[in-house]
């Protein structure tokens, strides 16, 4: 089976490619390297078909889809704060880019897809935590909204043209290869600060909570969802809320270092509290997160010291 991964040179995409190659799938990676890095895919580049280009370019997308049986759509503008500064750019990549992929898939007769949406930004400030998939989606950022619109288009294409899908709504993903210089991914940003002995910046009072999930737990769910193909939506989180103070304390424990904490105003678009109830994925996909926060941070820190120094 040949699989297309859009955004395959990114953080999550490169781990997914690695796992699919280890299970002997043929892989095409489509990426414009806007945030993706060649070094993320360097060690297995020779084993994949790499198409460099933009998901908004039909010709490029059709070229990448050649011979493909299944698609994982990961390419996206992923920064909440950038989406608030430039919602038109966010929508052009996350909505128009995705629509272009869906249209191109139809033209090529490819009707199976996993769409990586967001669980951290799609619900807004949920009434109950951990939040279930049935909760009202009420994004408070342009990023959360564009991801939700993508989900709705996918369901429309399912009803109208029979595209079969899984939607995955991950919590805050972290792990090796996440860009510490990016605007998303607080654990890698903080680990980068620790490595360079710089203070960490905490937006808000430090008591905002997030649900942190290790990257290989998400790739594992992606592959399970590909096999299950149930036209369903799955949260992918631990259900545990961790606030930023607790997060920095855990990083200090793992790294055996102390840091200075600088507090700044909260950023527009950031939710205050979130964690995800993933019991649906447990029941339907036999999926559970395996890596604890402390263990995941340790693996990520070891990687940072080896590769980012
Ligand atoms: N990192 C997280 O915490 C998190 C949480 C929930 C959902 N997600 C979703 O997971 C997916 C992967 O995110 P990530 O963390 O690996 O981010 P990333 O920025 O590392 O990966 C995104 C990839 O898409 C590529 N890309 C962006 N725009 C493109 C375009 N127009 N054409 C072609 N390629 C393009 C980038 O170059 C990059 O390689 C995204 O869809 C994101 O919304 C991420």
PDB file of N, CA, C and O in Angstrom, residues 52-112:
ATOM      1  N   UNK A  52       8.320  18.202  -3.198  1.00  0.00           N
ATOM      2  CA  UNK A  52       8.420  19.504  -2.533  1.00  0.00           C
ATOM      3  C   UNK A  52       7.439  20.471  -3.184  1.00  0.00           C
ATOM      4  O   UNK A  52       7.500  20.708  -4.391  1.00  0.00           O
ATOM      5  N   UNK A  53       6.505  21.005  -2.411  1.00  0.00           N
ATOM      6  CA  UNK A  53       5.546  21.951  -2.973  1.00  0.00           C
ATOM      7  C   UNK A  53       4.413  22.216  -2.009  1.00  0.00           C
ATOM      8  O   UNK A  53       4.374  21.680  -0.896  1.00  0.00           O
ATOM      9  N   UNK A  54       3.479  23.049  -2.484  1.00  0.00           N
ATOM     10  CA  UNK A  54       2.424  23.587  -1.623  1.00  0.00           C
ATOM     11  C   UNK A  54       1.113  22.835  -1.828  1.00  0.00           C
ATOM     12  O   UNK A  54       0.732  22.568  -2.973  1.00  0.00           O
ATOM     13  N   UNK A  55       0.426  22.554  -0.729  1.00  0.00           N
ATOM     14  CA  UNK A  55      -0.859  21.845  -0.845  1.00  0.00           C
ATOM     15  C   UNK A  55      -1.923  22.695  -1.550  1.00  0.00           C
ATOM     16  O   UNK A  55      -2.965  22.180  -1.932  1.00  0.00           O
ATOM     17  N   UNK A  56      -1.664  23.989  -1.733  1.00  0.00           N
ATOM     18  CA  UNK A  56      -2.636  24.833  -2.443  1.00  0.00           C
ATOM     19  C   UNK A  56      -2.421  24.789  -3.948  1.00  0.00           C
ATOM     20  O   UNK A  56      -3.180  25.378  -4.698  1.00  0.00           O
ATOM     21  N   UNK A  57      -1.368  24.079  -4.396  1.00  0.00           N
ATOM     22  CA  UNK A  57      -1.037  23.997  -5.822  1.00  0.00           C
ATOM     23  C   UNK A  57      -1.553  22.655  -6.380  1.00  0.00           C
ATOM     24  O   UNK A  57      -0.989  21.597  -6.098  1.00  0.00           O
ATOM     25  N   UNK A  58      -2.627  22.732  -7.187  1.00  0.00           N
ATOM     26  CA  UNK A  58      -3.292  21.497  -7.652  1.00  0.00           C
ATOM     27  C   UNK A  58      -2.335  20.573  -8.409  1.00  0.00           C
ATOM     28  O   UNK A  58      -2.390  19.351  -8.249  1.00  0.00           O
ATOM     29  N   UNK A  59      -1.499  21.171  -9.257  1.00  0.00           N
ATOM     30  CA  UNK A  59      -0.595  20.353 -10.077  1.00  0.00           C
ATOM     31  C   UNK A  59       0.345  19.525  -9.194  1.00  0.00           C
ATOM     32  O   UNK A  59       0.552  18.327  -9.406  1.00  0.00           O
ATOM     33  N   UNK A  60       0.897  20.198  -8.188  1.00  0.00           N
ATOM     34  CA  UNK A  60       1.815  19.539  -7.248  1.00  0.00           C
ATOM     35  C   UNK A  60       1.081  18.419  -6.512  1.00  0.00           C
ATOM     36  O   UNK A  60       1.592  17.304  -6.352  1.00  0.00           O
ATOM     37  N   UNK A  61      -0.141  18.720  -6.041  1.00  0.00           N
ATOM     38  CA  UNK A  61      -0.887  17.738  -5.245  1.00  0.00           C
ATOM     39  C   UNK A  61      -1.233  16.510  -6.109  1.00  0.00           C
ATOM     40  O   UNK A  61      -1.078  15.368  -5.667  1.00  0.00           O
ATOM     41  N   UNK A  62      -1.658  16.763  -7.352  1.00  0.00           N
ATOM     42  CA  UNK A  62      -1.986  15.643  -8.252  1.00  0.00           C
ATOM     43  C   UNK A  62      -0.740  14.777  -8.479  1.00  0.00           C
ATOM     44  O   UNK A  62      -0.825  13.552  -8.510  1.00  0.00           O
ATOM     45  N   UNK A  63       0.379  15.433  -8.631  1.00  0.00           N
ATOM     46  CA  UNK A  63       1.641  14.721  -8.828  1.00  0.00           C
ATOM     47  C   UNK A  63       1.957  13.838  -7.606  1.00  0.00           C
ATOM     48  O   UNK A  63       2.307  12.663  -7.743  1.00  0.00           O
ATOM     49  N   UNK A  64       1.758  14.412  -6.404  1.00  0.00           N
ATOM     50  CA  UNK A  64       2.052  13.663  -5.168  1.00  0.00           C
ATOM     51  C   UNK A  64       1.097  12.486  -4.992  1.00  0.00           C
ATOM     52  O   UNK A  64       1.448  11.476  -4.357  1.00  0.00           O
ATOM     53  N   UNK A  65      -0.107  12.596  -5.538  1.00  0.00           N
ATOM     54  CA  UNK A  65      -1.124  11.547  -5.323  1.00  0.00           C
ATOM     55  C   UNK A  65      -0.953  10.347  -6.263  1.00  0.00           C
ATOM     56  O   UNK A  65      -1.667   9.348  -6.118  1.00  0.00           O
ATOM     57  N   UNK A  66      -0.020  10.453  -7.175  1.00  0.00           N
ATOM     58  CA  UNK A  66       0.135   9.372  -8.158  1.00  0.00           C
ATOM     59  C   UNK A  66       0.396   8.017  -7.499  1.00  0.00           C
ATOM     60  O   UNK A  66       1.332   7.873  -6.712  1.00  0.00           O
ATOM     61  N   UNK A  67      -0.448   7.051  -7.778  1.00  0.00           N
ATOM     62  CA  UNK A  67      -0.260   5.684  -7.266  1.00  0.00           C
ATOM     63  C   UNK A  67      -0.614   5.504  -5.795  1.00  0.00           C
ATOM     64  O   UNK A  67      -0.414   4.429  -5.229  1.00  0.00           O
ATOM     65  N   UNK A  68      -1.174   6.550  -5.177  1.00  0.00           N
ATOM     66  CA  UNK A  68      -1.424   6.509  -3.729  1.00  0.00           C
ATOM     67  C   UNK A  68      -2.755   5.819  -3.414  1.00  0.00           C
ATOM     68  O   UNK A  68      -3.731   5.950  -4.148  1.00  0.00           O
ATOM     69  N   UNK A  69      -2.790   5.056  -2.305  1.00  0.00           N
ATOM     70  CA  UNK A  69      -4.022   4.381  -1.875  1.00  0.00           C
ATOM     71  C   UNK A  69      -4.675   5.072  -0.680  1.00  0.00           C
ATOM     72  O   UNK A  69      -5.870   4.922  -0.448  1.00  0.00           O
ATOM     73  N   UNK A  70      -3.862   5.752   0.129  1.00  0.00           N
ATOM     74  CA  UNK A  70      -4.371   6.299   1.385  1.00  0.00           C
ATOM     75  C   UNK A  70      -3.626   7.602   1.701  1.00  0.00           C
ATOM     76  O   UNK A  70      -2.430   7.703   1.444  1.00  0.00           O
ATOM     77  N   UNK A  71      -4.347   8.569   2.283  1.00  0.00           N
ATOM     78  CA  UNK A  71      -3.720   9.866   2.592  1.00  0.00           C
ATOM     79  C   UNK A  71      -3.836  10.211   4.081  1.00  0.00           C
ATOM     80  O   UNK A  71      -4.898  10.018   4.679  1.00  0.00           O
ATOM     81  N   UNK A  72      -2.743  10.711   4.632  1.00  0.00           N
ATOM     82  CA  UNK A  72      -2.773  11.360   5.950  1.00  0.00           C
ATOM     83  C   UNK A  72      -2.582  12.857   5.712  1.00  0.00           C
ATOM     84  O   UNK A  72      -1.557  13.261   5.147  1.00  0.00           O
ATOM     85  N   UNK A  73      -3.539  13.679   6.165  1.00  0.00           N
ATOM     86  CA  UNK A  73      -3.383  15.121   5.961  1.00  0.00           C
ATOM     87  C   UNK A  73      -2.935  15.799   7.249  1.00  0.00           C
ATOM     88  O   UNK A  73      -3.707  15.940   8.200  1.00  0.00           O
ATOM     89  N   UNK A  74      -1.662  16.222   7.244  1.00  0.00           N
ATOM     90  CA  UNK A  74      -1.072  16.887   8.412  1.00  0.00           C
ATOM     91  C   UNK A  74      -0.618  18.306   8.100  1.00  0.00           C
ATOM     92  O   UNK A  74      -0.439  19.111   9.024  1.00  0.00           O
ATOM     93  N   UNK A  75      -0.359  18.611   6.824  1.00  0.00           N
ATOM     94  CA  UNK A  75       0.186  19.934   6.479  1.00  0.00           C
ATOM     95  C   UNK A  75      -0.763  21.017   6.973  1.00  0.00           C
ATOM     96  O   UNK A  75      -1.968  20.949   6.732  1.00  0.00           O
ATOM     97  N   UNK A  76      -0.226  21.993   7.660  1.00  0.00           N
ATOM     98  CA  UNK A  76      -1.079  23.039   8.210  1.00  0.00           C
ATOM     99  C   UNK A  76      -0.237  24.208   8.710  1.00  0.00           C
ATOM    100  O   UNK A  76       0.963  24.072   8.962  1.00  0.00           O
ATOM    101  N   UNK A  77      -0.895  25.338   8.849  1.00  0.00           N
ATOM    102  CA  UNK A  77      -0.390  26.461   9.631  1.00  0.00           C
ATOM    103  C   UNK A  77      -0.810  26.099  11.048  1.00  0.00           C
ATOM    104  O   UNK A  77      -1.997  25.987  11.338  1.00  0.00           O
ATOM    105  N   UNK A  78       0.145  25.900  11.987  1.00  0.00           N
ATOM    106  CA  UNK A  78      -0.223  25.324  13.283  1.00  0.00           C
ATOM    107  C   UNK A  78      -0.169  26.301  14.461  1.00  0.00           C
ATOM    108  O   UNK A  78      -0.478  25.924  15.581  1.00  0.00           O
ATOM    109  N   UNK A  79       0.230  27.541  14.208  1.00  0.00           N
ATOM    110  CA  UNK A  79       0.401  28.453  15.341  1.00  0.00           C
ATOM    111  C   UNK A  79      -0.893  29.217  15.638  1.00  0.00           C
ATOM    112  O   UNK A  79      -1.422  29.932  14.773  1.00  0.00           O
ATOM    113  N   UNK A  80      -1.381  29.094  16.889  1.00  0.00           N
ATOM    114  CA  UNK A  80      -2.580  29.835  17.304  1.00  0.00           C
ATOM    115  C   UNK A  80      -2.312  31.338  17.205  1.00  0.00           C
ATOM    116  O   UNK A  80      -3.104  32.098  16.647  1.00  0.00           O
ATOM    117  N   UNK A  81      -1.157  31.794  17.717  1.00  0.00           N
ATOM    118  CA  UNK A  81      -0.911  33.244  17.723  1.00  0.00           C
ATOM    119  C   UNK A  81      -0.749  33.784  16.301  1.00  0.00           C
ATOM    120  O   UNK A  81      -1.255  34.856  15.978  1.00  0.00           O
ATOM    121  N   UNK A  82      -0.090  33.028  15.407  1.00  0.00           N
ATOM    122  CA  UNK A  82       0.015  33.508  14.019  1.00  0.00           C
ATOM    123  C   UNK A  82      -1.371  33.572  13.362  1.00  0.00           C
ATOM    124  O   UNK A  82      -1.669  34.474  12.586  1.00  0.00           O
ATOM    125  N   UNK A  83      -2.225  32.584  13.704  1.00  0.00           N
ATOM    126  CA  UNK A  83      -3.575  32.566  13.103  1.00  0.00           C
ATOM    127  C   UNK A  83      -4.363  33.811  13.506  1.00  0.00           C
ATOM    128  O   UNK A  83      -5.214  34.278  12.756  1.00  0.00           O
ATOM    129  N   UNK A  84      -4.076  34.347  14.705  1.00  0.00           N
ATOM    130  CA  UNK A  84      -4.787  35.552  15.150  1.00  0.00           C
ATOM    131  C   UNK A  84      -4.205  36.802  14.480  1.00  0.00           C
ATOM    132  O   UNK A  84      -4.912  37.753  14.199  1.00  0.00           O
ATOM    133  N   UNK A  85      -2.887  36.763  14.215  1.00  0.00           N
ATOM    134  CA  UNK A  85      -2.265  37.910  13.536  1.00  0.00           C
ATOM    135  C   UNK A  85      -2.598  37.922  12.052  1.00  0.00           C
ATOM    136  O   UNK A  85      -2.721  38.970  11.444  1.00  0.00           O
ATOM    137  N   UNK A  86      -2.733  36.716  11.461  1.00  0.00           N
ATOM    138  CA  UNK A  86      -2.913  36.612  10.011  1.00  0.00           C
ATOM    139  C   UNK A  86      -3.923  35.510   9.683  1.00  0.00           C
ATOM    140  O   UNK A  86      -3.560  34.453   9.143  1.00  0.00           O
ATOM    141  N   UNK A  87      -5.211  35.760   9.987  1.00  0.00           N
ATOM    142  CA  UNK A  87      -6.217  34.714   9.771  1.00  0.00           C
ATOM    143  C   UNK A  87      -6.402  34.356   8.304  1.00  0.00           C
ATOM    144  O   UNK A  87      -6.806  33.219   7.988  1.00  0.00           O
ATOM    145  N   UNK A  88      -6.074  35.275   7.397  1.00  0.00           N
ATOM    146  CA  UNK A  88      -6.254  34.970   5.968  1.00  0.00           C
ATOM    147  C   UNK A  88      -5.231  33.922   5.527  1.00  0.00           C
ATOM    148  O   UNK A  88      -5.556  32.950   4.838  1.00  0.00           O
ATOM    149  N   UNK A  89      -3.989  34.087   5.970  1.00  0.00           N
ATOM    150  CA  UNK A  89      -2.973  33.075   5.645  1.00  0.00           C
ATOM    151  C   UNK A  89      -3.362  31.730   6.256  1.00  0.00           C
ATOM    152  O   UNK A  89      -3.305  30.684   5.600  1.00  0.00           O
ATOM    153  N   UNK A  90      -3.776  31.766   7.518  1.00  0.00           N
ATOM    154  CA  UNK A  90      -4.174  30.529   8.206  1.00  0.00           C
ATOM    155  C   UNK A  90      -5.274  29.801   7.412  1.00  0.00           C
ATOM    156  O   UNK A  90      -5.185  28.602   7.160  1.00  0.00           O
ATOM    157  N   UNK A  91      -6.292  30.575   6.988  1.00  0.00           N
ATOM    158  CA  UNK A  91      -7.407  29.960   6.255  1.00  0.00           C
ATOM    159  C   UNK A  91      -6.950  29.463   4.887  1.00  0.00           C
ATOM    160  O   UNK A  91      -7.419  28.420   4.407  1.00  0.00           O
ATOM    161  N   UNK A  92      -6.033  30.184   4.261  1.00  0.00           N
ATOM    162  CA  UNK A  92      -5.612  29.762   2.918  1.00  0.00           C
ATOM    163  C   UNK A  92      -4.915  28.405   2.977  1.00  0.00           C
ATOM    164  O   UNK A  92      -5.120  27.550   2.117  1.00  0.00           O
ATOM    165  N   UNK A  93      -4.118  28.167   4.006  1.00  0.00           N
ATOM    166  CA  UNK A  93      -3.439  26.859   4.115  1.00  0.00           C
ATOM    167  C   UNK A  93      -4.397  25.809   4.677  1.00  0.00           C
ATOM    168  O   UNK A  93      -4.569  24.731   4.099  1.00  0.00           O
ATOM    169  N   UNK A  94      -5.049  26.146   5.800  1.00  0.00           N
ATOM    170  CA  UNK A  94      -5.810  25.117   6.527  1.00  0.00           C
ATOM    171  C   UNK A  94      -7.165  24.798   5.898  1.00  0.00           C
ATOM    172  O   UNK A  94      -7.662  23.680   6.039  1.00  0.00           O
ATOM    173  N   UNK A  95      -7.757  25.765   5.206  1.00  0.00           N
ATOM    174  CA  UNK A  95      -9.060  25.489   4.567  1.00  0.00           C
ATOM    175  C   UNK A  95      -8.873  25.273   3.060  1.00  0.00           C
ATOM    176  O   UNK A  95      -9.176  24.188   2.544  1.00  0.00           O
ATOM    177  N   UNK A  96      -8.347  26.269   2.361  1.00  0.00           N
ATOM    178  CA  UNK A  96      -8.234  26.140   0.899  1.00  0.00           C
ATOM    179  C   UNK A  96      -7.261  25.011   0.537  1.00  0.00           C
ATOM    180  O   UNK A  96      -7.518  24.217  -0.366  1.00  0.00           O
ATOM    181  N   UNK A  97      -6.147  24.931   1.263  1.00  0.00           N
ATOM    182  CA  UNK A  97      -5.180  23.855   1.001  1.00  0.00           C
ATOM    183  C   UNK A  97      -5.811  22.485   1.170  1.00  0.00           C
ATOM    184  O   UNK A  97      -5.609  21.578   0.355  1.00  0.00           O
ATOM    185  N   UNK A  98      -6.590  22.320   2.228  1.00  0.00           N
ATOM    186  CA  UNK A  98      -7.236  21.028   2.484  1.00  0.00           C
ATOM    187  C   UNK A  98      -8.282  20.729   1.405  1.00  0.00           C
ATOM    188  O   UNK A  98      -8.382  19.602   0.902  1.00  0.00           O
ATOM    189  N   UNK A  99      -9.064  21.759   1.023  1.00  0.00           N
ATOM    190  CA  UNK A  99     -10.069  21.576  -0.041  1.00  0.00           C
ATOM    191  C   UNK A  99      -9.400  21.152  -1.350  1.00  0.00           C
ATOM    192  O   UNK A  99      -9.915  20.300  -2.076  1.00  0.00           O
ATOM    193  N   UNK A 100      -8.266  21.776  -1.622  1.00  0.00           N
ATOM    194  CA  UNK A 100      -7.524  21.418  -2.834  1.00  0.00           C
ATOM    195  C   UNK A 100      -7.113  19.949  -2.797  1.00  0.00           C
ATOM    196  O   UNK A 100      -7.216  19.230  -3.793  1.00  0.00           O
ATOM    197  N   UNK A 101      -6.679  19.490  -1.617  1.00  0.00           N
ATOM    198  CA  UNK A 101      -6.302  18.080  -1.473  1.00  0.00           C
ATOM    199  C   UNK A 101      -7.532  17.178  -1.698  1.00  0.00           C
ATOM    200  O   UNK A 101      -7.458  16.192  -2.432  1.00  0.00           O
ATOM    201  N   UNK A 102      -8.652  17.531  -1.081  1.00  0.00           N
ATOM    202  CA  UNK A 102      -9.869  16.707  -1.215  1.00  0.00           C
ATOM    203  C   UNK A 102     -10.320  16.633  -2.678  1.00  0.00           C
ATOM    204  O   UNK A 102     -10.651  15.546  -3.179  1.00  0.00           O
ATOM    205  N   UNK A 103     -10.320  17.774  -3.347  1.00  0.00           N
ATOM    206  CA  UNK A 103     -10.726  17.796  -4.765  1.00  0.00           C
ATOM    207  C   UNK A 103      -9.773  16.938  -5.601  1.00  0.00           C
ATOM    208  O   UNK A 103     -10.212  16.175  -6.459  1.00  0.00           O
ATOM    209  N   UNK A 104      -8.492  17.062  -5.325  1.00  0.00           N
ATOM    210  CA  UNK A 104      -7.497  16.308  -6.097  1.00  0.00           C
ATOM    211  C   UNK A 104      -7.640  14.814  -5.828  1.00  0.00           C
ATOM    212  O   UNK A 104      -7.501  13.995  -6.734  1.00  0.00           O
ATOM    213  N   UNK A 105      -7.923  14.457  -4.567  1.00  0.00           N
ATOM    214  CA  UNK A 105      -8.121  13.037  -4.241  1.00  0.00           C
ATOM    215  C   UNK A 105      -9.290  12.467  -5.036  1.00  0.00           C
ATOM    216  O   UNK A 105      -9.209  11.366  -5.573  1.00  0.00           O
ATOM    217  N   UNK A 106     -10.372  13.228  -5.120  1.00  0.00           N
ATOM    218  CA  UNK A 106     -11.543  12.757  -5.884  1.00  0.00           C
ATOM    219  C   UNK A 106     -11.168  12.525  -7.340  1.00  0.00           C
ATOM    220  O   UNK A 106     -11.523  11.503  -7.925  1.00  0.00           O
ATOM    221  N   UNK A 107     -10.431  13.507  -7.904  1.00  0.00           N
ATOM    222  CA  UNK A 107     -10.032  13.388  -9.322  1.00  0.00           C
ATOM    223  C   UNK A 107      -9.190  12.133  -9.547  1.00  0.00           C
ATOM    224  O   UNK A 107      -9.250  11.514 -10.597  1.00  0.00           O
ATOM    225  N   UNK A 108      -8.401  11.760  -8.545  1.00  0.00           N
ATOM    226  CA  UNK A 108      -7.524  10.585  -8.681  1.00  0.00           C
ATOM    227  C   UNK A 108      -8.221   9.304  -8.205  1.00  0.00           C
ATOM    228  O   UNK A 108      -7.597   8.239  -8.188  1.00  0.00           O
ATOM    229  N   UNK A 109      -9.454   9.417  -7.738  1.00  0.00           N
ATOM    230  CA  UNK A 109     -10.185   8.227  -7.275  1.00  0.00           C
ATOM    231  C   UNK A 109      -9.680   7.692  -5.937  1.00  0.00           C
ATOM    232  O   UNK A 109      -9.851   6.518  -5.623  1.00  0.00           O
ATOM    233  N   UNK A 110      -9.047   8.570  -5.125  1.00  0.00           N
ATOM    234  CA  UNK A 110      -8.557   8.131  -3.804  1.00  0.00           C
ATOM    235  C   UNK A 110      -9.569   8.580  -2.762  1.00  0.00           C
ATOM    236  O   UNK A 110      -9.881   9.764  -2.668  1.00  0.00           O
ATOM    237  N   UNK A 111     -10.069   7.635  -1.989  1.00  0.00           N
ATOM    238  CA  UNK A 111     -11.216   7.982  -1.140  1.00  0.00           C
ATOM    239  C   UNK A 111     -11.014   7.643   0.333  1.00  0.00           C
ATOM    240  O   UNK A 111     -11.982   7.453   1.067  1.00  0.00           O
ATOM    241  N   UNK A 112      -9.754   7.515   0.748  1.00  0.00           N
ATOM    242  CA  UNK A 112      -9.523   7.189   2.156  1.00  0.00           C
ATOM    243  C   UNK A 112      -8.516   8.149   2.771  1.00  0.00           C
ATOM    244  O   UNK A 112      -7.429   8.350   2.203  1.00  0.00           O
TER     245      UNK A 112
END
